[in-house]
mmCIF file of C-alpha atoms and ligand atoms in Angstrom:
data_model
loop_
_atom_site.group_PDB
_atom_site.id
_atom_site.type_symbol
_atom_site.label_atom_id
_atom_site.label_comp_id
_atom_site.label_asym_id
_atom_site.label_seq_id
_atom_site.Cartn_x
_atom_site.Cartn_y
_atom_site.Cartn_z
ATOM 1 C CA MET A 1 0.000 0.000 0.000
ATOM 2 C CA ILE A 2 1.380 3.401 -0.957
ATOM 3 C CA PRO A 3 0.317 5.978 1.662
ATOM 4 C CA THR A 4 -1.679 9.060 0.655
ATOM 5 C CA THR A 5 0.436 12.212 0.591
ATOM 6 C CA PRO A 6 -0.394 15.920 0.892
ATOM 7 C CA LEU A 7 -0.011 16.017 -2.889
ATOM 8 C CA LYS A 8 -3.090 13.851 -3.299
ATOM 9 C CA THR A 9 -5.000 16.296 -1.090
ATOM 10 C CA ALA A 10 -3.818 19.331 -3.050
ATOM 11 C CA TYR A 11 -4.525 17.719 -6.442
ATOM 12 C CA PRO A 12 -7.494 15.458 -5.694
ATOM 13 C CA TRP A 13 -7.783 14.001 -9.203
ATOM 14 C CA THR A 14 -4.305 12.478 -8.926
ATOM 15 C CA ARG A 15 -3.545 8.886 -8.048
ATOM 16 C CA THR A 16 -0.743 7.409 -5.994
ATOM 17 C CA PRO A 17 2.143 7.170 -6.458
ATOM 18 C CA PHE A 18 2.085 10.818 -7.463
ATOM 19 C CA ILE A 19 3.634 11.470 -10.873
ATOM 20 C CA ALA A 20 4.088 14.830 -12.589
ATOM 21 C CA SER A 21 5.363 15.440 -16.094
ATOM 22 C CA ALA A 22 8.147 18.007 -16.337
ATOM 23 C CA PRO A 23 7.632 21.390 -17.994
ATOM 24 C CA MET A 24 9.953 20.788 -20.936
ATOM 25 C CA ARG A 25 10.441 23.932 -23.003
ATOM 26 C CA LEU A 26 8.955 23.697 -26.521
ATOM 27 C CA ILE A 27 7.961 20.036 -25.937
ATOM 28 C CA ALA A 28 5.556 19.847 -22.985
ATOM 29 C CA LEU A 29 2.660 21.831 -24.406
ATOM 30 C CA ALA A 30 -1.099 21.664 -23.872
ATOM 31 C CA PRO A 31 -1.679 18.092 -25.203
ATOM 32 C CA LEU A 32 0.956 16.478 -22.958
ATOM 33 C CA ALA A 33 0.148 18.493 -19.832
ATOM 34 C CA TYR A 34 -3.549 17.770 -20.196
ATOM 35 C CA ALA A 35 -3.080 14.047 -20.998
ATOM 36 C CA VAL A 36 -0.935 13.535 -17.890
ATOM 37 C CA SER A 37 -3.467 15.237 -15.624
ATOM 38 C CA LEU A 38 -6.300 13.293 -17.229
ATOM 39 C CA ALA A 39 -4.353 10.102 -16.502
ATOM 40 C CA GLY A 40 -4.231 10.916 -12.792
ATOM 41 C CA GLY A 41 -0.985 12.873 -12.640
ATOM 42 C CA LEU A 42 -0.105 16.546 -12.716
ATOM 43 C CA GLY A 43 0.926 17.694 -16.161
ATOM 44 C CA PHE A 44 3.123 20.772 -16.451
ATOM 45 C CA LEU A 45 2.905 23.011 -19.466
ATOM 46 C CA ALA A 46 6.251 24.614 -20.266
ATOM 47 C CA ALA A 47 6.128 28.379 -20.554
ATOM 48 C CA GLY A 48 9.904 28.178 -20.586
ATOM 49 C CA THR A 49 11.641 31.371 -21.553
ATOM 50 C CA ASP A 50 9.101 32.839 -23.949
ATOM 51 C CA LEU A 51 5.521 33.665 -22.976
ATOM 52 C CA ASN A 52 4.257 34.588 -26.451
ATOM 53 C CA ASP A 53 2.331 31.373 -27.008
ATOM 54 C CA LEU A 54 1.357 30.725 -23.389
ATOM 55 C CA LYS A 55 -2.198 32.104 -23.457
ATOM 56 C CA ARG A 56 -3.009 30.134 -26.598
ATOM 57 C CA GLN A 57 -1.738 26.937 -24.966
ATOM 58 C CA LEU A 58 -3.743 27.635 -21.825
ATOM 59 C CA GLN A 59 -6.864 28.218 -23.890
ATOM 60 C CA ILE A 60 -6.354 24.793 -25.521
ATOM 61 C CA VAL A 61 -6.200 23.199 -22.068
ATOM 62 C CA THR A 62 -9.249 25.205 -20.971
ATOM 63 C CA ASP A 63 -11.233 23.890 -23.943
ATOM 64 C CA LEU A 64 -10.116 20.319 -23.279
ATOM 65 C CA VAL A 65 -11.045 20.606 -19.608
ATOM 66 C CA ALA A 66 -14.506 21.880 -20.580
ATOM 67 C CA GLN A 67 -15.026 18.654 -22.548
ATOM 68 C CA THR A 68 -13.740 16.212 -19.931
ATOM 69 C CA HIS A 69 -14.391 16.888 -16.297
ATOM 70 C CA LEU A 70 -11.582 15.910 -13.964
ATOM 71 C CA PRO A 71 -13.237 14.855 -10.711
ATOM 72 C CA GLY A 72 -12.226 16.836 -7.674
ATOM 73 C CA SER A 73 -10.289 19.537 -9.454
ATOM 74 C CA SER A 74 -10.950 22.773 -7.583
ATOM 75 C CA SER A 75 -8.532 25.071 -9.407
ATOM 76 C CA ASP A 76 -9.565 26.482 -12.757
ATOM 77 C CA LEU A 77 -6.974 24.487 -14.649
ATOM 78 C CA PRO A 78 -5.875 21.056 -13.382
ATOM 79 C CA ILE A 79 -2.374 21.462 -14.801
ATOM 80 C CA GLY A 80 0.744 23.373 -13.824
ATOM 81 C CA ILE A 81 2.846 25.940 -15.689
ATOM 82 C CA GLY A 82 6.654 25.929 -15.594
ATOM 83 C CA PHE A 83 8.597 29.192 -15.851
ATOM 84 C CA ILE A 84 12.334 29.587 -16.329
ATOM 85 C CA ASN A 85 12.701 32.552 -14.032
ATOM 86 C CA TRP A 86 15.810 34.320 -15.260
ATOM 87 C CA ALA A 87 14.225 34.751 -18.681
ATOM 88 C CA VAL A 88 10.691 35.771 -17.798
ATOM 89 C CA ASP A 89 9.166 39.065 -16.752
ATOM 90 C CA LEU A 90 7.096 38.585 -13.605
ATOM 91 C CA GLU A 91 4.472 41.204 -14.533
ATOM 92 C CA ILE A 92 3.830 39.544 -17.911
ATOM 93 C CA ALA A 93 3.542 36.142 -16.230
ATOM 94 C CA LEU A 94 1.111 37.576 -13.673
ATOM 95 C CA GLU A 95 -1.098 38.989 -16.380
ATOM 96 C CA THR A 96 -1.559 35.447 -17.742
ATOM 97 C CA LEU A 97 -1.921 33.901 -14.296
ATOM 98 C CA ARG A 98 -4.756 36.315 -13.475
ATOM 99 C CA GLU A 99 -6.695 35.105 -16.476
ATOM 100 C CA TYR A 100 -5.873 31.394 -16.340
ATOM 101 C CA ILE A 101 -5.454 30.035 -12.824
ATOM 102 C CA PRO A 102 -3.394 26.829 -12.899
ATOM 103 C CA ALA A 103 -3.210 24.307 -10.067
ATOM 104 C CA ALA A 104 0.522 24.909 -9.747
ATOM 105 C CA VAL A 105 3.346 27.078 -10.965
ATOM 106 C CA TRP A 106 6.853 25.628 -11.218
ATOM 107 C CA LEU A 107 9.730 28.077 -10.780
ATOM 108 C CA PHE A 108 13.251 27.237 -11.906
ATOM 109 C CA ALA A 109 16.614 28.903 -12.383
ATOM 110 C CA PRO A 110 16.276 32.445 -11.014
ATOM 111 C CA ARG A 111 19.185 34.849 -11.418
ATOM 112 C CA LYS A 112 19.302 34.911 -7.634
ATOM 113 C CA ASN A 113 17.257 32.960 -5.130
ATOM 114 C CA GLU A 114 15.795 36.157 -3.628
ATOM 115 C CA ASP A 115 13.917 36.786 -6.899
ATOM 116 C CA LEU A 116 11.722 33.819 -6.051
ATOM 117 C CA VAL A 117 10.341 35.565 -2.965
ATOM 118 C CA GLU A 118 8.477 38.141 -5.044
ATOM 119 C CA TRP A 119 7.351 35.563 -7.597
ATOM 120 C CA THR A 120 5.935 33.370 -4.846
ATOM 121 C CA LYS A 121 4.189 36.243 -3.060
ATOM 122 C CA LYS A 122 2.635 37.772 -6.158
ATOM 123 C CA ILE A 123 1.449 34.473 -7.661
ATOM 124 C CA ARG A 124 -0.226 33.594 -4.383
ATOM 125 C CA GLU A 125 -1.859 37.033 -4.372
ATOM 126 C CA VAL A 126 -3.224 36.919 -7.928
ATOM 127 C CA SER A 127 -4.537 33.372 -7.579
ATOM 128 C CA LYS A 128 -5.841 33.959 -4.042
ATOM 129 C CA GLY A 129 -3.791 30.966 -2.956
ATOM 130 C CA LYS A 130 -5.329 28.602 -5.509
ATOM 131 C CA THR A 131 -2.102 28.225 -7.461
ATOM 132 C CA LYS A 132 0.433 26.202 -5.514
ATOM 133 C CA ILE A 133 4.107 27.114 -5.756
ATOM 134 C CA TRP A 134 6.573 24.456 -6.849
ATOM 135 C CA ILE A 135 10.266 25.365 -6.853
ATOM 136 C CA GLN A 136 12.910 23.186 -8.480
ATOM 137 C CA ILE A 137 16.249 23.081 -6.650
ATOM 138 C CA GLY A 138 19.430 21.041 -7.084
ATOM 139 C CA THR A 139 21.375 21.454 -3.843
ATOM 140 C CA VAL A 140 20.687 21.146 -0.112
ATOM 141 C CA THR A 141 21.833 24.751 0.360
ATOM 142 C CA ASP A 142 19.302 26.092 -2.142
ATOM 143 C CA ALA A 143 16.565 23.886 -0.687
ATOM 144 C CA ILE A 144 17.120 25.292 2.796
ATOM 145 C CA GLU A 145 17.450 28.909 1.664
ATOM 146 C CA ILE A 146 14.378 28.773 -0.553
ATOM 147 C CA ALA A 147 12.240 26.842 1.932
ATOM 148 C CA ARG A 148 13.014 29.530 4.507
ATOM 149 C CA SER A 149 12.433 32.528 2.258
ATOM 150 C CA CYS A 150 9.541 31.340 0.061
ATOM 151 C CA HIS A 151 7.738 28.574 1.965
ATOM 152 C CA PRO A 152 6.959 26.788 -1.307
ATOM 153 C CA ASP A 153 4.124 24.279 -1.436
ATOM 154 C CA VAL A 154 6.423 21.722 -3.093
ATOM 155 C CA LEU A 155 10.175 21.424 -3.597
ATOM 156 C CA VAL A 156 11.231 19.600 -6.744
ATOM 157 C CA VAL A 157 14.556 18.000 -5.927
ATOM 158 C CA GLN A 158 16.418 17.731 -9.218
ATOM 159 C CA GLY A 159 19.369 15.347 -9.305
ATOM 160 C CA ALA A 160 22.339 15.459 -11.680
ATOM 161 C CA ASP A 161 20.947 12.650 -13.888
ATOM 162 C CA ALA A 162 18.151 14.957 -15.086
ATOM 163 C CA GLY A 163 17.730 15.740 -18.749
ATOM 164 C CA GLY A 164 17.706 19.329 -19.975
ATOM 165 C CA HIS A 165 18.932 22.184 -17.808
ATOM 166 C CA GLY A 166 20.057 21.819 -14.243
ATOM 167 C CA LEU A 167 23.007 22.714 -12.079
ATOM 168 C CA ALA A 168 26.372 22.003 -13.700
ATOM 169 C CA GLN A 169 27.566 20.630 -10.375
ATOM 170 C CA GLY A 170 25.234 18.490 -8.333
ATOM 171 C CA ALA A 171 24.444 15.129 -6.788
ATOM 172 C CA GLY A 172 22.103 12.373 -7.891
ATOM 173 C CA ILE A 173 18.806 12.042 -6.059
ATOM 174 C CA VAL A 174 19.964 8.999 -4.056
ATOM 175 C CA SER A 175 22.083 11.244 -1.848
ATOM 176 C CA LEU A 176 20.459 14.611 -2.554
ATOM 177 C CA LEU A 177 16.881 13.821 -1.632
ATOM 178 C CA PRO A 178 17.472 12.336 1.850
ATOM 179 C CA GLU A 179 19.842 15.168 2.733
ATOM 180 C CA VAL A 180 17.252 17.731 1.633
ATOM 181 C CA ALA A 181 14.655 15.841 3.700
ATOM 182 C CA ASP A 182 16.947 15.983 6.747
ATOM 183 C CA GLY A 183 17.497 19.700 6.145
ATOM 184 C CA MET A 184 13.742 20.293 6.048
ATOM 185 C CA ARG A 185 13.263 18.280 9.239
ATOM 186 C CA GLY A 186 16.006 20.322 10.902
ATOM 187 C CA MET A 187 13.971 23.473 10.203
ATOM 188 C CA GLU A 188 10.667 21.819 11.125
ATOM 189 C CA MET A 189 9.585 22.235 7.510
ATOM 190 C CA GLU A 190 9.171 18.543 6.734
ATOM 191 C CA SER A 191 5.549 19.175 5.776
ATOM 192 C CA ILE A 192 6.752 20.567 2.421
ATOM 193 C CA PRO A 193 6.449 17.626 0.030
ATOM 194 C CA LEU A 194 9.619 16.731 -1.869
ATOM 195 C CA VAL A 195 9.196 15.543 -5.424
ATOM 196 C CA ALA A 196 12.146 13.710 -6.970
ATOM 197 C CA ALA A 197 13.353 14.514 -10.491
ATOM 198 C CA GLY A 198 16.293 13.205 -12.484
ATOM 199 C CA GLY A 199 16.775 9.747 -13.928
ATOM 200 C CA ILE A 200 13.320 8.370 -13.090
ATOM 201 C CA THR A 201 11.759 6.739 -16.106
ATOM 202 C CA GLU A 202 9.856 3.721 -14.802
ATOM 203 C CA GLY A 203 8.348 1.958 -11.792
ATOM 204 C CA ARG A 204 11.607 0.893 -10.173
ATOM 205 C CA GLY A 205 12.817 4.489 -10.106
ATOM 206 C CA VAL A 206 9.528 5.665 -8.643
ATOM 207 C CA ALA A 207 9.679 3.032 -5.892
ATOM 208 C CA ALA A 208 13.274 4.037 -5.127
ATOM 209 C CA ALA A 209 12.349 7.735 -4.935
ATOM 210 C CA LEU A 210 9.523 6.966 -2.493
ATOM 211 C CA ALA A 211 11.970 4.949 -0.385
ATOM 212 C CA LEU A 212 14.273 7.987 -0.293
ATOM 213 C CA GLY A 213 11.479 10.060 1.219
ATOM 214 C CA ALA A 214 9.923 11.644 -1.860
ATOM 215 C CA GLY A 215 6.192 12.303 -1.859
ATOM 216 C CA GLY A 216 6.099 11.856 -5.623
ATOM 217 C CA VAL A 217 8.194 12.037 -8.751
ATOM 218 C CA VAL A 218 8.661 14.075 -11.895
ATOM 219 C CA MET A 219 9.541 12.471 -15.208
ATOM 220 C CA GLY A 220 10.822 14.453 -18.154
ATOM 221 C CA THR A 221 12.878 12.170 -20.386
ATOM 222 C CA ARG A 222 10.279 9.390 -20.238
ATOM 223 C CA PHE A 223 7.626 11.715 -21.656
ATOM 224 C CA LEU A 224 9.872 12.643 -24.590
ATOM 225 C CA ALA A 225 8.712 9.243 -25.850
ATOM 226 C CA SER A 226 5.021 10.015 -25.442
ATOM 227 C CA LYS A 227 2.647 10.458 -28.351
ATOM 228 C CA GLU A 228 1.495 13.794 -26.944
ATOM 229 C CA ALA A 229 4.979 15.365 -26.739
ATOM 230 C CA ASP A 230 5.626 18.120 -29.276
ATOM 231 C CA ILE A 231 8.869 16.615 -30.502
ATOM 232 C CA ALA A 232 10.475 15.963 -33.888
ATOM 233 C CA LYS A 233 10.544 12.322 -34.965
ATOM 234 C CA GLY A 234 14.342 12.479 -35.343
ATOM 235 C CA TYR A 235 14.717 13.653 -31.733
ATOM 236 C CA GLN A 236 12.278 11.040 -30.461
ATOM 237 C CA TYR A 237 14.096 8.283 -32.347
ATOM 238 C CA ASP A 238 17.380 9.493 -30.856
ATOM 239 C CA VAL A 239 15.856 9.001 -27.404
ATOM 240 C CA LEU A 240 14.642 5.494 -28.282
ATOM 241 C CA ARG A 241 17.943 4.320 -29.773
ATOM 242 C CA THR A 242 20.198 5.646 -26.991
ATOM 243 C CA ARG A 243 21.355 3.252 -24.268
ATOM 244 C CA ASP A 244 23.685 3.567 -21.304
ATOM 245 C CA GLY A 245 22.721 7.142 -20.422
ATOM 246 C CA GLY A 246 25.661 7.855 -18.139
ATOM 247 C CA LYS A 247 28.013 7.213 -21.044
ATOM 248 C CA SER A 248 25.944 8.510 -23.917
ATOM 249 C CA THR A 249 24.680 11.798 -22.417
ATOM 250 C CA ILE A 250 26.652 14.752 -21.083
ATOM 251 C CA ARG A 251 26.101 17.925 -19.077
ATOM 252 C CA THR A 252 27.454 20.721 -21.234
ATOM 253 C CA GLY A 253 27.023 24.313 -22.337
ATOM 254 C CA VAL A 254 27.945 23.406 -25.933
ATOM 255 C CA TYR A 255 24.364 22.838 -27.045
ATOM 256 C CA ASP A 256 23.190 26.203 -25.650
ATOM 257 C CA ILE A 257 25.938 27.986 -27.573
ATOM 258 C CA LEU A 258 25.153 26.239 -30.848
ATOM 259 C CA ARG A 259 21.432 26.839 -30.411
ATOM 260 C CA GLY A 260 22.082 30.499 -29.675
ATOM 261 C CA THR A 261 20.469 30.265 -26.228
ATOM 262 C CA LYS A 262 21.945 33.100 -24.194
ATOM 263 C CA GLY A 263 21.387 34.174 -20.626
ATOM 264 C CA TRP A 264 21.445 31.039 -18.466
ATOM 265 C CA PRO A 265 23.069 31.881 -15.117
ATOM 266 C CA ASP A 266 26.623 30.496 -14.957
ATOM 267 C CA ARG A 267 25.895 27.633 -12.637
ATOM 268 C CA TYR A 268 23.502 25.902 -15.088
ATOM 269 C CA ASN A 269 24.091 23.779 -18.156
ATOM 270 C CA GLY A 270 22.079 21.113 -19.942
ATOM 271 C CA ARG A 271 22.221 17.321 -20.251
ATOM 272 C CA GLY A 272 21.794 15.984 -23.756
ATOM 273 C CA ILE A 273 22.724 12.998 -25.890
ATOM 274 C CA ILE A 274 26.332 13.144 -27.096
ATOM 275 C CA ASN A 275 26.472 13.898 -30.818
ATOM 276 C CA GLN A 276 29.003 15.108 -33.381
ATOM 277 C CA SER A 277 28.585 18.768 -32.358
ATOM 278 C CA TYR A 278 29.699 17.929 -28.832
ATOM 279 C CA LEU A 279 32.528 15.640 -29.955
ATOM 280 C CA ASP A 280 33.871 18.347 -32.297
ATOM 281 C CA ALA A 281 33.800 20.961 -29.546
ATOM 282 C CA GLN A 282 35.595 18.552 -27.243
ATOM 283 C CA LYS A 283 38.222 17.744 -29.876
ATOM 284 C CA HIS A 284 39.011 21.412 -30.533
ATOM 285 C CA GLY A 285 38.534 22.635 -26.968
ATOM 286 C CA ARG A 286 36.063 25.224 -28.301
ATOM 287 C CA ILE A 287 33.218 25.669 -30.762
ATOM 288 C CA THR A 288 34.784 26.362 -34.151
ATOM 289 C CA ASP A 289 33.120 28.204 -37.040
ATOM 290 C CA GLU A 290 33.120 24.905 -38.937
ATOM 291 C CA ASN A 291 31.201 23.256 -36.076
ATOM 292 C CA LYS A 292 28.621 26.085 -36.178
ATOM 293 C CA LYS A 293 28.287 25.767 -39.940
ATOM 294 C CA LEU A 294 27.804 21.991 -39.787
ATOM 295 C CA TYR A 295 25.242 22.457 -37.020
ATOM 296 C CA GLU A 296 23.248 24.915 -39.161
ATOM 297 C CA GLU A 297 23.412 22.466 -42.071
ATOM 298 C CA ALA A 298 22.189 19.633 -39.851
ATOM 299 C CA LEU A 299 19.184 21.762 -38.834
ATOM 300 C CA GLN A 300 18.190 21.896 -42.500
ATOM 301 C CA LYS A 301 18.162 18.086 -42.720
ATOM 302 C CA GLY A 302 15.013 17.729 -40.617
ATOM 303 C CA ASP A 303 14.789 14.398 -38.786
ATOM 304 C CA GLN A 304 18.097 13.258 -40.298
ATOM 305 C CA GLY A 305 19.852 16.016 -38.321
ATOM 306 C CA TRP A 306 19.671 13.959 -35.094
ATOM 307 C CA GLY A 307 21.362 10.696 -34.180
ATOM 308 C CA GLU A 308 24.792 9.398 -33.306
ATOM 309 C CA ASN A 309 26.281 10.931 -36.437
ATOM 310 C CA GLY A 310 23.934 13.892 -36.277
ATOM 311 C CA ARG A 311 24.510 17.347 -34.856
ATOM 312 C CA VAL A 312 21.144 18.620 -33.624
ATOM 313 C CA THR A 313 20.584 18.767 -29.863
ATOM 314 C CA ALA A 314 18.578 16.074 -28.096
ATOM 315 C CA TYR A 315 18.299 17.060 -24.459
ATOM 316 C CA ALA A 316 17.710 13.896 -22.405
ATOM 317 C CA GLY A 317 18.658 12.488 -19.012
ATOM 318 C CA CYS A 318 20.697 9.496 -17.860
ATOM 319 C CA GLY A 319 17.526 7.413 -17.731
ATOM 320 C CA VAL A 320 17.269 7.521 -21.519
ATOM 321 C CA GLY A 321 18.544 3.942 -21.816
ATOM 322 C CA LEU A 322 15.363 2.686 -20.179
ATOM 323 C CA VAL A 323 13.071 4.492 -22.637
ATOM 324 C CA LYS A 324 12.391 2.099 -25.480
ATOM 325 C CA GLU A 325 8.976 2.770 -26.929
ATOM 326 C CA VAL A 326 6.686 5.670 -27.751
ATOM 327 C CA LYS A 327 3.392 5.358 -25.871
ATOM 328 C CA TYR A 328 0.400 7.476 -24.970
ATOM 329 C CA ALA A 329 0.894 9.436 -21.749
ATOM 330 C CA LYS A 330 -1.919 7.421 -20.145
ATOM 331 C CA GLU A 331 -0.175 4.138 -20.953
ATOM 332 C CA ILE A 332 3.047 5.473 -19.444
ATOM 333 C CA MET A 333 1.263 6.651 -16.315
ATOM 334 C CA ASP A 334 -0.665 3.388 -15.839
ATOM 335 C CA GLU A 335 2.409 1.236 -16.443
ATOM 336 C CA VAL A 336 4.739 3.222 -14.190
ATOM 337 C CA ARG A 337 2.239 3.416 -11.330
ATOM 338 C CA GLN A 338 1.487 -0.319 -11.535
ATOM 339 C CA ASP A 339 5.166 -1.300 -11.745
ATOM 340 C CA ALA A 340 6.006 0.914 -8.755
ATOM 341 C CA ALA A 341 3.201 -0.648 -6.717
ATOM 342 C CA ASP A 342 4.431 -4.150 -7.689
ATOM 343 C CA VAL A 343 8.023 -3.346 -6.699
ATOM 344 C CA LEU A 344 6.904 -1.918 -3.373
ATOM 345 C CA SER A 345 4.682 -4.868 -2.512
ATOM 346 C CA LYS A 346 7.457 -7.307 -3.496
ATOM 347 C CA LEU A 347 9.844 -5.449 -1.200
ATOM 348 C CA SER A 348 7.317 -5.373 1.565
ATOM 349 C CA ARG A 349 6.821 -9.172 1.282
ATOM 350 C CA ALA A 350 10.574 -9.729 1.127
ATOM 351 C CA THR A 351 11.224 -7.659 4.244
ATOM 352 C CA SER A 352 8.298 -8.932 6.321
ATOM 353 C CA ASN A 353 10.380 -12.009 7.265
ATOM 354 C CA LEU A 354 13.454 -10.047 8.311
HETATM 355 C C1 FMN B 1 13.976 18.201 -23.098
HETATM 356 C C2 FMN B 1 13.890 18.760 -21.716
HETATM 357 C C3 FMN B 1 13.496 20.081 -21.552
HETATM 358 C C4 FMN B 1 13.404 20.615 -20.253
HETATM 359 N N1 FMN B 1 12.956 21.887 -20.094
HETATM 360 C C5 FMN B 1 12.738 22.379 -18.852
HETATM 361 C C6 FMN B 1 12.104 23.639 -18.668
HETATM 362 O O1 FMN B 1 11.736 24.315 -19.619
HETATM 363 N N2 FMN B 1 11.898 24.073 -17.401
HETATM 364 C C7 FMN B 1 12.256 23.318 -16.318
HETATM 365 O O2 FMN B 1 12.022 23.745 -15.186
HETATM 366 N N3 FMN B 1 12.869 22.124 -16.462
HETATM 367 C C8 FMN B 1 13.097 21.625 -17.694
HETATM 368 N N4 FMN B 1 13.667 20.393 -17.849
HETATM 369 C C9 FMN B 1 14.107 19.636 -16.652
HETATM 370 C C10 FMN B 1 12.920 18.937 -16.012
HETATM 371 O O3 FMN B 1 12.194 19.878 -15.274
HETATM 372 C C11 FMN B 1 13.285 17.800 -15.046
HETATM 373 O O4 FMN B 1 14.073 18.270 -13.998
HETATM 374 C C12 FMN B 1 13.984 16.637 -15.720
HETATM 375 O O5 FMN B 1 13.386 16.303 -16.925
HETATM 376 C C13 FMN B 1 13.961 15.435 -14.803
HETATM 377 O O6 FMN B 1 14.866 14.462 -15.219
HETATM 378 P P1 FMN B 1 14.551 13.318 -16.299
HETATM 379 O O7 FMN B 1 14.620 14.022 -17.619
HETATM 380 O O8 FMN B 1 15.642 12.362 -16.079
HETATM 381 O O9 FMN B 1 13.197 12.772 -16.022
HETATM 382 C C14 FMN B 1 13.748 19.820 -19.119
HETATM 383 C C15 FMN B 1 14.137 18.479 -19.318
HETATM 384 C C16 FMN B 1 14.199 17.951 -20.590
HETATM 385 C C17 FMN B 1 14.585 16.507 -20.757
#
C-alpha cells in the first residue's frame, strides 16, 4: 500500500504514487500536460523562456477541460505551468496567471534565489492561494534557503541525472533527496512535500524515490517518448535508440551555444545525448566556425539532423537507456504506477520475514 500524501489532497484528481510530467520547453505543451493530468498525474505546461504562445496553450487546455471533467479539481486548470525565471518578466507572467489560474506554478533557475520571494508572493496574491508554488532546486543549500524565504508548497529535488537544464555541479537524487529531507526536518519544515526529479523513467525508479522520502516524482525524459509530446521524430528516435545514459549523455554548455540560447546563469548547463557537435567541440577545446556551420546544415536536414552521427541537440537524461517505446501518456502513467506498486509490494513481502 502506498500511503496518501499531501499532494493527493492538493490535487485530488491524482492517483498514488504521485507522478508529474516536467515542464519541458517547446515540448511539454497543452496536449501532454492535459493528458498527464487526465491520466491521474499533474501535467506541467512549459512556458519556458518565452511567454508569447502561453495564453493560446492555456486556452487549448481550458477547452479540453470543458469537454472532460476531472473529478475533484478545484482550481480552474488542473495542470501546472513551468517558468524559467531568469528569462521571464514577472508582470507579464502575472497577467496570464490572473486570467488562467493553474493548479501549480513551477519556478526554476532564477538569477538569484531572492527573486523567487516576489514571484511566490505575487502568484499567491493573484490566484488567491489557488495556485500552488513548486520550486525546483538542485542542492541542499538552495533547498534550505528557498524553503526559509519562500515557503513553497512543493520542492522539486532535481538530481544530476536529469535531462535538460540543471546545475552544472550536483548530486544524484539517491544522496540529494534524503539530505534535503533531513534539512527540512532540521527546520521543522518537513511538511513541504519533496518531489524527486532526475533519472526516473519507470516503476523501479519511482519506488526508489519513495523509499528515499519523496512524496512523488517528476519524469521528463520518459515523456519525450510520449505520443502527446511536441517533438520531432528524429529527436524522439534518438531518445529510443540511446542506451547507457551515463556514457551517452553529457552535461554541457555546448548545445546552448550552438542553439544560440543566451542568458542562463553560470551555474547551469544542460544534459543531452552526445552527438558530433559535442565531440567536435571537445576535440578542438572550443566551438569552431566549422562546427557552427555543420550544425546549421544539420538543422536543414530535418529528422536526419539527429542521431549518433547527427549534430542537432537532443536534451535527455541518464535514464534515456530505459526508454524504449513511444506510448500514450496514459499508458506510461498506468504502467509506471502499476510497476512501482508491484516493486513496493514485493519489497514489503521480502522484508516482512526479516
Ligand atoms: C527536453 C527537456 C526540456 C526541459 N525543459 C525544462 C524547462 O523548460 N523548465 C524546467 O524547469 N525544467 C526543464 N527540464 C528539466 C525537467 O524539469 C526535469 O528536472 C527533468 O526532466 C527530470 O529528469 P529526467 O529528464 O531524467 O526525467 C527539461 C528536461 C528535458 C529533458
